[in-house]
Structure formats: C-alpha cells, structure tokens
Amino acid sequence: MGNIYGYVRVSTREQNEDRQMLALQKMQIPEKNIFMDKQSGKDFNRPMYQRLLRKIRQEDVLFVKSIDRLGRNYEEILEQWRILTKEKRIDIVVLDMPLLDTRRGKDLMGTFLSDIVLQVLSFVAENERKNIRQRQREGIEAAKQRGVQFGRPKKPLPENFVQVCHKWVSREISGKEAAKQCNMPLTSFYRKAGNLKEKSIMLTFWK
C-alpha cells in the first residue's frame, strides 16, 4: 500500500479552497501530502501539480474533490489520467463521483465503465467552460450595445490641452514641452492630439 495524496485547485486567489480541503481531510490525508494550485485549469502547467507528479510513486492514491478540480480541458484531462494510471501506476479517487475510483473494478468491465464515465464528465466540464466564455462574450456585447463602457474610465483632457496643441502645431513649443505643460506622457500627448485631429476639433490648427 502506497501513500495517499490530495490535490486542490481554485481558479483565482480570491476563491476559497475550504470545501475541497475539508473533503480531503475527511479522507485522513496528511496536510503535507495535499498540493494546491491557485490558477486556471486550462492546462496542467501548474507548479504544485507538477511537484505532485514528481512526488507520487506506484501504488500511491490521489484524491480530488471533483473532476473539474483536476482540470478543465477535455483532452488534457484524459491524457493526465492516462499518465497517472498507466505510467505512474497510481490510483485516482474522485470524491464527487464514486464510479471514478480506480481502486475498484480492476477487471476489464470496471476499467471500461470508469473510462466511459471519465470521458463523459471531462467533456461536460470542458463544454461548460466553453459555454461560460460564450455567455460572457454575449453579455459583454449586449452591454456594449446598451452603451456600457468597459475598462478604466478615460481621463478628461487637461483644460489647457487645445491651447497647448495650438502652440505645438504652430511650432512654438516642442512635443516634449507640450506634454510637460499638459502634465502627461509624451506618447499620450501625441495620441490625444491625433484623436483631436481626427475629430476635426483642431481642424483649423492643422491646416
């Protein structure tokens, strides 16, 4: 009988991992054997997961709360499952899905059922991730059509901006001096000045 390990993943540092930790602690997994990443599950290039891979040995058992905590990419979940069970030769237990417990059903039928359930759940996890992104895109587009502005609010132009632009266009001052008088970076001054030109606000100055 090998060692037992747990893996926890939350998508961001703001998300709470307590639910997963409690589930693993109920399995009496030593705290030093629980590995946790706080980042997206889009791939498996996560520091603690990679450390876990280097740690586990044949006949060890890995517990995860649910399949989407392992990852969210359908093909990569299947590939990692193969690496863990075929190459590393460990067992995996998904607590939320008793059928995904490779300690049971070591015969051909048990392995077949486990593989089918894994593929279905992995597909559902990835499909839900795609649906979330699609809903986000649709929500953003709908908000834009309602006039909602995204990103940081634009800073208003300095009160002296037009007058300074006039001096710059007339070559009374340099661009660097113009930016300094407007208290803004030189690149920002050039960009804002260009926007004014495009909007014809400075039309008479640019002729």
PDB file of N, CA and C in Angstrom, residues 59-146:
ATOM      1  N   GLU A  59       1.490   2.664  -6.811  1.00  0.00           N
ATOM      2  CA  GLU A  59       0.610   2.206  -5.734  1.00  0.00           C
ATOM      3  C   GLU A  59       0.172   3.318  -4.791  1.00  0.00           C
ATOM      4  N   ASP A  60       0.592   4.569  -5.038  1.00  0.00           N
ATOM      5  CA  ASP A  60       0.036   5.691  -4.281  1.00  0.00           C
ATOM      6  C   ASP A  60      -1.400   5.939  -4.737  1.00  0.00           C
ATOM      7  N   VAL A  61      -2.148   6.700  -3.938  1.00  0.00           N
ATOM      8  CA  VAL A  61      -3.534   7.035  -4.271  1.00  0.00           C
ATOM      9  C   VAL A  61      -3.692   8.551  -4.246  1.00  0.00           C
ATOM     10  N   LEU A  62      -4.297   9.107  -5.302  1.00  0.00           N
ATOM     11  CA  LEU A  62      -4.538  10.543  -5.404  1.00  0.00           C
ATOM     12  C   LEU A  62      -6.028  10.825  -5.290  1.00  0.00           C
ATOM     13  N   PHE A  63      -6.396  11.709  -4.359  1.00  0.00           N
ATOM     14  CA  PHE A  63      -7.791  12.106  -4.162  1.00  0.00           C
ATOM     15  C   PHE A  63      -8.002  13.526  -4.682  1.00  0.00           C
ATOM     16  N   VAL A  64      -9.105  13.731  -5.407  1.00  0.00           N
ATOM     17  CA  VAL A  64      -9.549  15.067  -5.791  1.00  0.00           C
ATOM     18  C   VAL A  64     -11.034  15.170  -5.493  1.00  0.00           C
ATOM     19  N   LYS A  65     -11.485  16.391  -5.202  1.00  0.00           N
ATOM     20  CA  LYS A  65     -12.896  16.570  -4.834  1.00  0.00           C
ATOM     21  C   LYS A  65     -13.806  16.317  -6.031  1.00  0.00           C
ATOM     22  N   SER A  66     -13.456  16.861  -7.200  1.00  0.00           N
ATOM     23  CA  SER A  66     -14.269  16.672  -8.399  1.00  0.00           C
ATOM     24  C   SER A  66     -13.363  16.727  -9.617  1.00  0.00           C
ATOM     25  N   ILE A  67     -13.872  16.221 -10.727  1.00  0.00           N
ATOM     26  CA  ILE A  67     -13.034  16.104 -11.925  1.00  0.00           C
ATOM     27  C   ILE A  67     -12.603  17.460 -12.450  1.00  0.00           C
ATOM     28  N   ASP A  68     -13.428  18.507 -12.277  1.00  0.00           N
ATOM     29  CA  ASP A  68     -13.047  19.815 -12.802  1.00  0.00           C
ATOM     30  C   ASP A  68     -11.974  20.482 -11.954  1.00  0.00           C
ATOM     31  N   ARG A  69     -11.705  19.957 -10.743  1.00  0.00           N
ATOM     32  CA  ARG A  69     -10.591  20.475  -9.942  1.00  0.00           C
ATOM     33  C   ARG A  69      -9.269  19.946 -10.480  1.00  0.00           C
ATOM     34  N   LEU A  70      -9.329  18.791 -11.118  1.00  0.00           N
ATOM     35  CA  LEU A  70      -8.124  18.273 -11.756  1.00  0.00           C
ATOM     36  C   LEU A  70      -7.776  19.120 -12.968  1.00  0.00           C
ATOM     37  N   GLY A  71      -8.785  19.462 -13.763  1.00  0.00           N
ATOM     38  CA  GLY A  71      -8.563  20.305 -14.930  1.00  0.00           C
ATOM     39  C   GLY A  71      -9.858  20.577 -15.657  1.00  0.00           C
ATOM     40  N   ARG A  72      -9.778  21.427 -16.712  1.00  0.00           N
ATOM     41  CA  ARG A  72     -10.973  21.787 -17.468  1.00  0.00           C
ATOM     42  C   ARG A  72     -10.848  21.534 -18.964  1.00  0.00           C
ATOM     43  N   ASN A  73      -9.696  21.106 -19.388  1.00  0.00           N
ATOM     44  CA  ASN A  73      -9.500  20.816 -20.799  1.00  0.00           C
ATOM     45  C   ASN A  73      -9.718  19.322 -21.040  1.00  0.00           C
ATOM     46  N   TYR A  74     -10.715  18.998 -21.866  1.00  0.00           N
ATOM     47  CA  TYR A  74     -11.141  17.615 -22.081  1.00  0.00           C
ATOM     48  C   TYR A  74      -9.990  16.699 -22.472  1.00  0.00           C
ATOM     49  N   GLU A  75      -9.255  17.060 -23.500  1.00  0.00           N
ATOM     50  CA  GLU A  75      -8.190  16.196 -23.987  1.00  0.00           C
ATOM     51  C   GLU A  75      -7.058  16.072 -22.978  1.00  0.00           C
ATOM     52  N   GLU A  76      -6.731  17.171 -22.296  1.00  0.00           N
ATOM     53  CA  GLU A  76      -5.629  17.121 -21.340  1.00  0.00           C
ATOM     54  C   GLU A  76      -5.987  16.344 -20.080  1.00  0.00           C
ATOM     55  N   ILE A  77      -7.249  16.392 -19.666  1.00  0.00           N
ATOM     56  CA  ILE A  77      -7.668  15.579 -18.522  1.00  0.00           C
ATOM     57  C   ILE A  77      -7.469  14.100 -18.838  1.00  0.00           C
ATOM     58  N   LEU A  78      -7.906  13.684 -20.022  1.00  0.00           N
ATOM     59  CA  LEU A  78      -7.757  12.282 -20.418  1.00  0.00           C
ATOM     60  C   LEU A  78      -6.286  11.882 -20.492  1.00  0.00           C
ATOM     61  N   GLU A  79      -5.446  12.785 -21.006  1.00  0.00           N
ATOM     62  CA  GLU A  79      -4.019  12.488 -21.112  1.00  0.00           C
ATOM     63  C   GLU A  79      -3.380  12.375 -19.726  1.00  0.00           C
ATOM     64  N   GLN A  80      -3.738  13.280 -18.813  1.00  0.00           N
ATOM     65  CA  GLN A  80      -3.189  13.210 -17.463  1.00  0.00           C
ATOM     66  C   GLN A  80      -3.679  11.970 -16.733  1.00  0.00           C
ATOM     67  N   TRP A  81      -4.919  11.606 -16.964  1.00  0.00           N
ATOM     68  CA  TRP A  81      -5.461  10.382 -16.341  1.00  0.00           C
ATOM     69  C   TRP A  81      -4.656   9.169 -16.813  1.00  0.00           C
ATOM     70  N   ARG A  82      -4.328   9.158 -18.104  1.00  0.00           N
ATOM     71  CA  ARG A  82      -3.529   8.050 -18.645  1.00  0.00           C
ATOM     72  C   ARG A  82      -2.132   8.029 -18.018  1.00  0.00           C
ATOM     73  N   ILE A  83      -1.514   9.200 -17.898  1.00  0.00           N
ATOM     74  CA  ILE A  83      -0.184   9.278 -17.303  1.00  0.00           C
ATOM     75  C   ILE A  83      -0.200   8.775 -15.863  1.00  0.00           C
ATOM     76  N   LEU A  84      -1.206   9.226 -15.110  1.00  0.00           N
ATOM     77  CA  LEU A  84      -1.277   8.863 -13.698  1.00  0.00           C
ATOM     78  C   LEU A  84      -1.547   7.376 -13.494  1.00  0.00           C
ATOM     79  N   THR A  85      -2.481   6.840 -14.263  1.00  0.00           N
ATOM     80  CA  THR A  85      -2.889   5.455 -14.028  1.00  0.00           C
ATOM     81  C   THR A  85      -2.054   4.437 -14.792  1.00  0.00           C
ATOM     82  N   LYS A  86      -1.550   4.786 -15.968  1.00  0.00           N
ATOM     83  CA  LYS A  86      -0.815   3.827 -16.801  1.00  0.00           C
ATOM     84  C   LYS A  86       0.697   3.955 -16.622  1.00  0.00           C
ATOM     85  N   GLU A  87       1.206   5.202 -16.605  1.00  0.00           N
ATOM     86  CA  GLU A  87       2.653   5.392 -16.493  1.00  0.00           C
ATOM     87  C   GLU A  87       3.099   5.442 -15.029  1.00  0.00           C
ATOM     88  N   LYS A  88       2.440   6.290 -14.240  1.00  0.00           N
ATOM     89  CA  LYS A  88       2.785   6.364 -12.819  1.00  0.00           C
ATOM     90  C   LYS A  88       2.241   5.168 -12.045  1.00  0.00           C
ATOM     91  N   ARG A  89       1.176   4.571 -12.579  1.00  0.00           N
ATOM     92  CA  ARG A  89       0.550   3.381 -11.994  1.00  0.00           C
ATOM     93  C   ARG A  89       0.062   3.646 -10.573  1.00  0.00           C
ATOM     94  N   ILE A  90      -0.621   4.792 -10.438  1.00  0.00           N
ATOM     95  CA  ILE A  90      -1.265   5.096  -9.164  1.00  0.00           C
ATOM     96  C   ILE A  90      -2.766   4.967  -9.331  1.00  0.00           C
ATOM     97  N   ASP A  91      -3.491   5.041  -8.220  1.00  0.00           N
ATOM     98  CA  ASP A  91      -4.950   5.048  -8.266  1.00  0.00           C
ATOM     99  C   ASP A  91      -5.452   6.469  -8.071  1.00  0.00           C
ATOM    100  N   ILE A  92      -6.595   6.771  -8.677  1.00  0.00           N
ATOM    101  CA  ILE A  92      -7.225   8.090  -8.539  1.00  0.00           C
ATOM    102  C   ILE A  92      -8.625   7.902  -7.980  1.00  0.00           C
ATOM    103  N   VAL A  93      -8.988   8.757  -7.044  1.00  0.00           N
ATOM    104  CA  VAL A  93     -10.325   8.738  -6.460  1.00  0.00           C
ATOM    105  C   VAL A  93     -10.937  10.127  -6.608  1.00  0.00           C
ATOM    106  N   VAL A  94     -12.054  10.218  -7.334  1.00  0.00           N
ATOM    107  CA  VAL A  94     -12.805  11.470  -7.465  1.00  0.00           C
ATOM    108  C   VAL A  94     -13.966  11.386  -6.483  1.00  0.00           C
ATOM    109  N   LEU A  95     -13.895  12.172  -5.413  1.00  0.00           N
ATOM    110  CA  LEU A  95     -14.838  12.019  -4.299  1.00  0.00           C
ATOM    111  C   LEU A  95     -16.282  12.281  -4.691  1.00  0.00           C
ATOM    112  N   ASP A  96     -16.514  13.232  -5.605  1.00  0.00           N
ATOM    113  CA  ASP A  96     -17.887  13.548  -6.007  1.00  0.00           C
ATOM    114  C   ASP A  96     -18.476  12.529  -6.983  1.00  0.00           C
ATOM    115  N   MET A  97     -17.673  11.594  -7.446  1.00  0.00           N
ATOM    116  CA  MET A  97     -18.138  10.623  -8.428  1.00  0.00           C
ATOM    117  C   MET A  97     -17.557   9.249  -8.074  1.00  0.00           C
ATOM    118  N   PRO A  98     -18.261   8.469  -7.268  1.00  0.00           N
ATOM    119  CA  PRO A  98     -17.751   7.169  -6.811  1.00  0.00           C
ATOM    120  C   PRO A  98     -17.339   6.225  -7.942  1.00  0.00           C
ATOM    121  N   LEU A  99     -17.957   6.359  -9.113  1.00  0.00           N
ATOM    122  CA  LEU A  99     -17.568   5.491 -10.223  1.00  0.00           C
ATOM    123  C   LEU A  99     -16.138   5.765 -10.681  1.00  0.00           C
ATOM    124  N   LEU A 100     -15.651   6.983 -10.401  1.00  0.00           N
ATOM    125  CA  LEU A 100     -14.282   7.311 -10.771  1.00  0.00           C
ATOM    126  C   LEU A 100     -13.353   7.039  -9.583  1.00  0.00           C
ATOM    127  N   ASP A 101     -13.237   5.759  -9.278  1.00  0.00           N
ATOM    128  CA  ASP A 101     -12.360   5.280  -8.213  1.00  0.00           C
ATOM    129  C   ASP A 101     -11.638   4.065  -8.771  1.00  0.00           C
ATOM    130  N   THR A 102     -10.401   4.273  -9.204  1.00  0.00           N
ATOM    131  CA  THR A 102      -9.698   3.189  -9.906  1.00  0.00           C
ATOM    132  C   THR A 102      -9.257   2.056  -8.978  1.00  0.00           C
ATOM    133  N   ARG A 103      -9.471   2.219  -7.663  1.00  0.00           N
ATOM    134  CA  ARG A 103      -9.171   1.116  -6.752  1.00  0.00           C
ATOM    135  C   ARG A 103     -10.187   0.001  -6.899  1.00  0.00           C
ATOM    136  N   ARG A 104     -11.356   0.360  -7.415  1.00  0.00           N
ATOM    137  CA  ARG A 104     -12.434  -0.619  -7.583  1.00  0.00           C
ATOM    138  C   ARG A 104     -12.505  -1.061  -9.035  1.00  0.00           C
ATOM    139  N   GLY A 105     -13.068  -2.212  -9.235  1.00  0.00           N
ATOM    140  CA  GLY A 105     -13.319  -2.669 -10.603  1.00  0.00           C
ATOM    141  C   GLY A 105     -12.055  -2.773 -11.426  1.00  0.00           C
ATOM    142  N   LYS A 106     -11.066  -3.487 -10.940  1.00  0.00           N
ATOM    143  CA  LYS A 106      -9.818  -3.646 -11.679  1.00  0.00           C
ATOM    144  C   LYS A 106      -9.966  -4.570 -12.883  1.00  0.00           C
ATOM    145  N   ASP A 107     -11.126  -5.247 -12.966  1.00  0.00           N
ATOM    146  CA  ASP A 107     -11.344  -6.131 -14.111  1.00  0.00           C
ATOM    147  C   ASP A 107     -11.643  -5.297 -15.361  1.00  0.00           C
ATOM    148  N   LEU A 108     -11.787  -5.954 -16.486  1.00  0.00           N
ATOM    149  CA  LEU A 108     -11.992  -5.265 -17.756  1.00  0.00           C
ATOM    150  C   LEU A 108     -13.256  -4.420 -17.755  1.00  0.00           C
ATOM    151  N   MET A 109     -14.361  -4.941 -17.215  1.00  0.00           N
ATOM    152  CA  MET A 109     -15.623  -4.210 -17.208  1.00  0.00           C
ATOM    153  C   MET A 109     -15.532  -2.972 -16.318  1.00  0.00           C
ATOM    154  N   GLY A 110     -14.898  -3.118 -15.146  1.00  0.00           N
ATOM    155  CA  GLY A 110     -14.765  -1.979 -14.252  1.00  0.00           C
ATOM    156  C   GLY A 110     -13.933  -0.874 -14.881  1.00  0.00           C
ATOM    157  N   THR A 111     -12.842  -1.251 -15.545  1.00  0.00           N
ATOM    158  CA  THR A 111     -11.995  -0.271 -16.219  1.00  0.00           C
ATOM    159  C   THR A 111     -12.742   0.402 -17.350  1.00  0.00           C
ATOM    160  N   PHE A 112     -13.528  -0.385 -18.096  1.00  0.00           N
ATOM    161  CA  PHE A 112     -14.305   0.164 -19.215  1.00  0.00           C
ATOM    162  C   PHE A 112     -15.312   1.197 -18.717  1.00  0.00           C
ATOM    163  N   LEU A 113     -16.049   0.873 -17.655  1.00  0.00           N
ATOM    164  CA  LEU A 113     -17.045   1.793 -17.119  1.00  0.00           C
ATOM    165  C   LEU A 113     -16.388   3.071 -16.599  1.00  0.00           C
ATOM    166  N   SER A 114     -15.250   2.920 -15.918  1.00  0.00           N
ATOM    167  CA  SER A 114     -14.543   4.086 -15.405  1.00  0.00           C
ATOM    168  C   SER A 114     -14.104   4.995 -16.537  1.00  0.00           C
ATOM    169  N   ASP A 115     -13.595   4.409 -17.624  1.00  0.00           N
ATOM    170  CA  ASP A 115     -13.145   5.203 -18.766  1.00  0.00           C
ATOM    171  C   ASP A 115     -14.300   5.948 -19.417  1.00  0.00           C
ATOM    172  N   ILE A 116     -15.451   5.286 -19.539  1.00  0.00           N
ATOM    173  CA  ILE A 116     -16.618   5.922 -20.149  1.00  0.00           C
ATOM    174  C   ILE A 116     -17.091   7.103 -19.300  1.00  0.00           C
ATOM    175  N   VAL A 117     -17.194   6.890 -17.993  1.00  0.00           N
ATOM    176  CA  VAL A 117     -17.641   7.959 -17.098  1.00  0.00           C
ATOM    177  C   VAL A 117     -16.668   9.132 -17.149  1.00  0.00           C
ATOM    178  N   LEU A 118     -15.374   8.833 -17.152  1.00  0.00           N
ATOM    179  CA  LEU A 118     -14.360   9.881 -17.204  1.00  0.00           C
ATOM    180  C   LEU A 118     -14.503  10.714 -18.469  1.00  0.00           C
ATOM    181  N   GLN A 119     -14.662  10.080 -19.604  1.00  0.00           N
ATOM    182  CA  GLN A 119     -14.770  10.810 -20.863  1.00  0.00           C
ATOM    183  C   GLN A 119     -16.015  11.681 -20.888  1.00  0.00           C
ATOM    184  N   VAL A 120     -17.127  11.165 -20.380  1.00  0.00           N
ATOM    185  CA  VAL A 120     -18.363  11.947 -20.357  1.00  0.00           C
ATOM    186  C   VAL A 120     -18.205  13.167 -19.453  1.00  0.00           C
ATOM    187  N   LEU A 121     -17.677  12.958 -18.239  1.00  0.00           N
ATOM    188  CA  LEU A 121     -17.533  14.063 -17.300  1.00  0.00           C
ATOM    189  C   LEU A 121     -16.512  15.091 -17.780  1.00  0.00           C
ATOM    190  N   SER A 122     -15.430  14.629 -18.383  1.00  0.00           N
ATOM    191  CA  SER A 122     -14.429  15.555 -18.907  1.00  0.00           C
ATOM    192  C   SER A 122     -15.018  16.405 -20.012  1.00  0.00           C
ATOM    193  N   PHE A 123     -15.824  15.784 -20.869  1.00  0.00           N
ATOM    194  CA  PHE A 123     -16.471  16.529 -21.948  1.00  0.00           C
ATOM    195  C   PHE A 123     -17.429  17.567 -21.379  1.00  0.00           C
ATOM    196  N   VAL A 124     -18.196  17.175 -20.371  1.00  0.00           N
ATOM    197  CA  VAL A 124     -19.149  18.102 -19.758  1.00  0.00           C
ATOM    198  C   VAL A 124     -18.411  19.279 -19.131  1.00  0.00           C
ATOM    199  N   ALA A 125     -17.285  18.996 -18.443  1.00  0.00           N
ATOM    200  CA  ALA A 125     -16.517  20.068 -17.794  1.00  0.00           C
ATOM    201  C   ALA A 125     -16.002  21.064 -18.827  1.00  0.00           C
ATOM    202  N   GLU A 126     -15.447  20.561 -19.929  1.00  0.00           N
ATOM    203  CA  GLU A 126     -14.918  21.471 -20.955  1.00  0.00           C
ATOM    204  C   GLU A 126     -16.042  22.210 -21.665  1.00  0.00           C
ATOM    205  N   ASN A 127     -17.154  21.504 -21.930  1.00  0.00           N
ATOM    206  CA  ASN A 127     -18.265  22.147 -22.623  1.00  0.00           C
ATOM    207  C   ASN A 127     -18.845  23.279 -21.781  1.00  0.00           C
ATOM    208  N   GLU A 128     -18.925  23.077 -20.473  1.00  0.00           N
ATOM    209  CA  GLU A 128     -19.426  24.118 -19.594  1.00  0.00           C
ATOM    210  C   GLU A 128     -18.484  25.317 -19.594  1.00  0.00           C
ATOM    211  N   ARG A 129     -17.179  25.060 -19.629  1.00  0.00           N
ATOM    212  CA  ARG A 129     -16.209  26.144 -19.684  1.00  0.00           C
ATOM    213  C   ARG A 129     -16.396  26.969 -20.955  1.00  0.00           C
ATOM    214  N   LYS A 130     -16.632  26.284 -22.098  1.00  0.00           N
ATOM    215  CA  LYS A 130     -16.865  26.984 -23.356  1.00  0.00           C
ATOM    216  C   LYS A 130     -18.166  27.780 -23.305  1.00  0.00           C
ATOM    217  N   ASN A 131     -19.187  27.196 -22.687  1.00  0.00           N
ATOM    218  CA  ASN A 131     -20.467  27.894 -22.575  1.00  0.00           C
ATOM    219  C   ASN A 131     -20.350  29.154 -21.731  1.00  0.00           C
ATOM    220  N   ILE A 132     -19.544  29.077 -20.659  1.00  0.00           N
ATOM    221  CA  ILE A 132     -19.345  30.245 -19.803  1.00  0.00           C
ATOM    222  C   ILE A 132     -18.682  31.362 -20.590  1.00  0.00           C
ATOM    223  N   ARG A 133     -17.648  31.014 -21.373  1.00  0.00           N
ATOM    224  CA  ARG A 133     -16.974  32.028 -22.181  1.00  0.00           C
ATOM    225  C   ARG A 133     -17.923  32.639 -23.206  1.00  0.00           C
ATOM    226  N   GLN A 134     -18.763  31.790 -23.810  1.00  0.00           N
ATOM    227  CA  GLN A 134     -19.712  32.290 -24.796  1.00  0.00           C
ATOM    228  C   GLN A 134     -20.723  33.234 -24.153  1.00  0.00           C
ATOM    229  N   ARG A 135     -21.217  32.861 -22.967  1.00  0.00           N
ATOM    230  CA  ARG A 135     -22.173  33.729 -22.270  1.00  0.00           C
ATOM    231  C   ARG A 135     -21.516  35.046 -21.876  1.00  0.00           C
ATOM    232  N   GLN A 136     -20.240  34.977 -21.501  1.00  0.00           N
ATOM    233  CA  GLN A 136     -19.528  36.208 -21.163  1.00  0.00           C
ATOM    234  C   GLN A 136     -19.407  37.123 -22.371  1.00  0.00           C
ATOM    235  N   ARG A 137     -19.054  36.535 -23.529  1.00  0.00           N
ATOM    236  CA  ARG A 137     -18.937  37.339 -24.752  1.00  0.00           C
ATOM    237  C   ARG A 137     -20.270  37.966 -25.122  1.00  0.00           C
ATOM    238  N   GLU A 138     -21.343  37.166 -25.037  1.00  0.00           N
ATOM    239  CA  GLU A 138     -22.662  37.674 -25.387  1.00  0.00           C
ATOM    240  C   GLU A 138     -23.090  38.774 -24.412  1.00  0.00           C
ATOM    241  N   GLY A 139     -22.771  38.588 -23.121  1.00  0.00           N
ATOM    242  CA  GLY A 139     -23.123  39.590 -22.126  1.00  0.00           C
ATOM    243  C   GLY A 139     -22.376  40.898 -22.357  1.00  0.00           C
ATOM    244  N   ILE A 140     -21.098  40.793 -22.690  1.00  0.00           N
ATOM    245  CA  ILE A 140     -20.301  41.994 -22.967  1.00  0.00           C
ATOM    246  C   ILE A 140     -20.823  42.721 -24.194  1.00  0.00           C
ATOM    247  N   GLU A 141     -21.148  41.961 -25.244  1.00  0.00           N
ATOM    248  CA  GLU A 141     -21.653  42.571 -26.472  1.00  0.00           C
ATOM    249  C   GLU A 141     -22.988  43.268 -26.227  1.00  0.00           C
ATOM    250  N   ALA A 142     -23.864  42.610 -25.446  1.00  0.00           N
ATOM    251  CA  ALA A 142     -25.160  43.221 -25.138  1.00  0.00           C
ATOM    252  C   ALA A 142     -24.970  44.499 -24.321  1.00  0.00           C
ATOM    253  N   ALA A 143     -24.024  44.465 -23.390  1.00  0.00           N
ATOM    254  CA  ALA A 143     -23.763  45.644 -22.564  1.00  0.00           C
ATOM    255  C   ALA A 143     -23.212  46.783 -23.406  1.00  0.00           C
ATOM    256  N   LYS A 144     -22.331  46.455 -24.342  1.00  0.00           N
ATOM    257  CA  LYS A 144     -21.778  47.489 -25.224  1.00  0.00           C
ATOM    258  C   LYS A 144     -22.874  48.149 -26.044  1.00  0.00           C
ATOM    259  N   GLN A 145     -23.840  47.344 -26.510  1.00  0.00           N
ATOM    260  CA  GLN A 145     -24.939  47.901 -27.290  1.00  0.00           C
ATOM    261  C   GLN A 145     -25.811  48.824 -26.451  1.00  0.00           C
ATOM    262  N   ARG A 146     -25.812  48.589 -25.135  1.00  0.00           N
ATOM    263  CA  ARG A 146     -26.566  49.482 -24.233  1.00  0.00           C
ATOM    264  C   ARG A 146     -25.741  50.701 -23.844  1.00  0.00           C
TER     265      ARG A 146
END
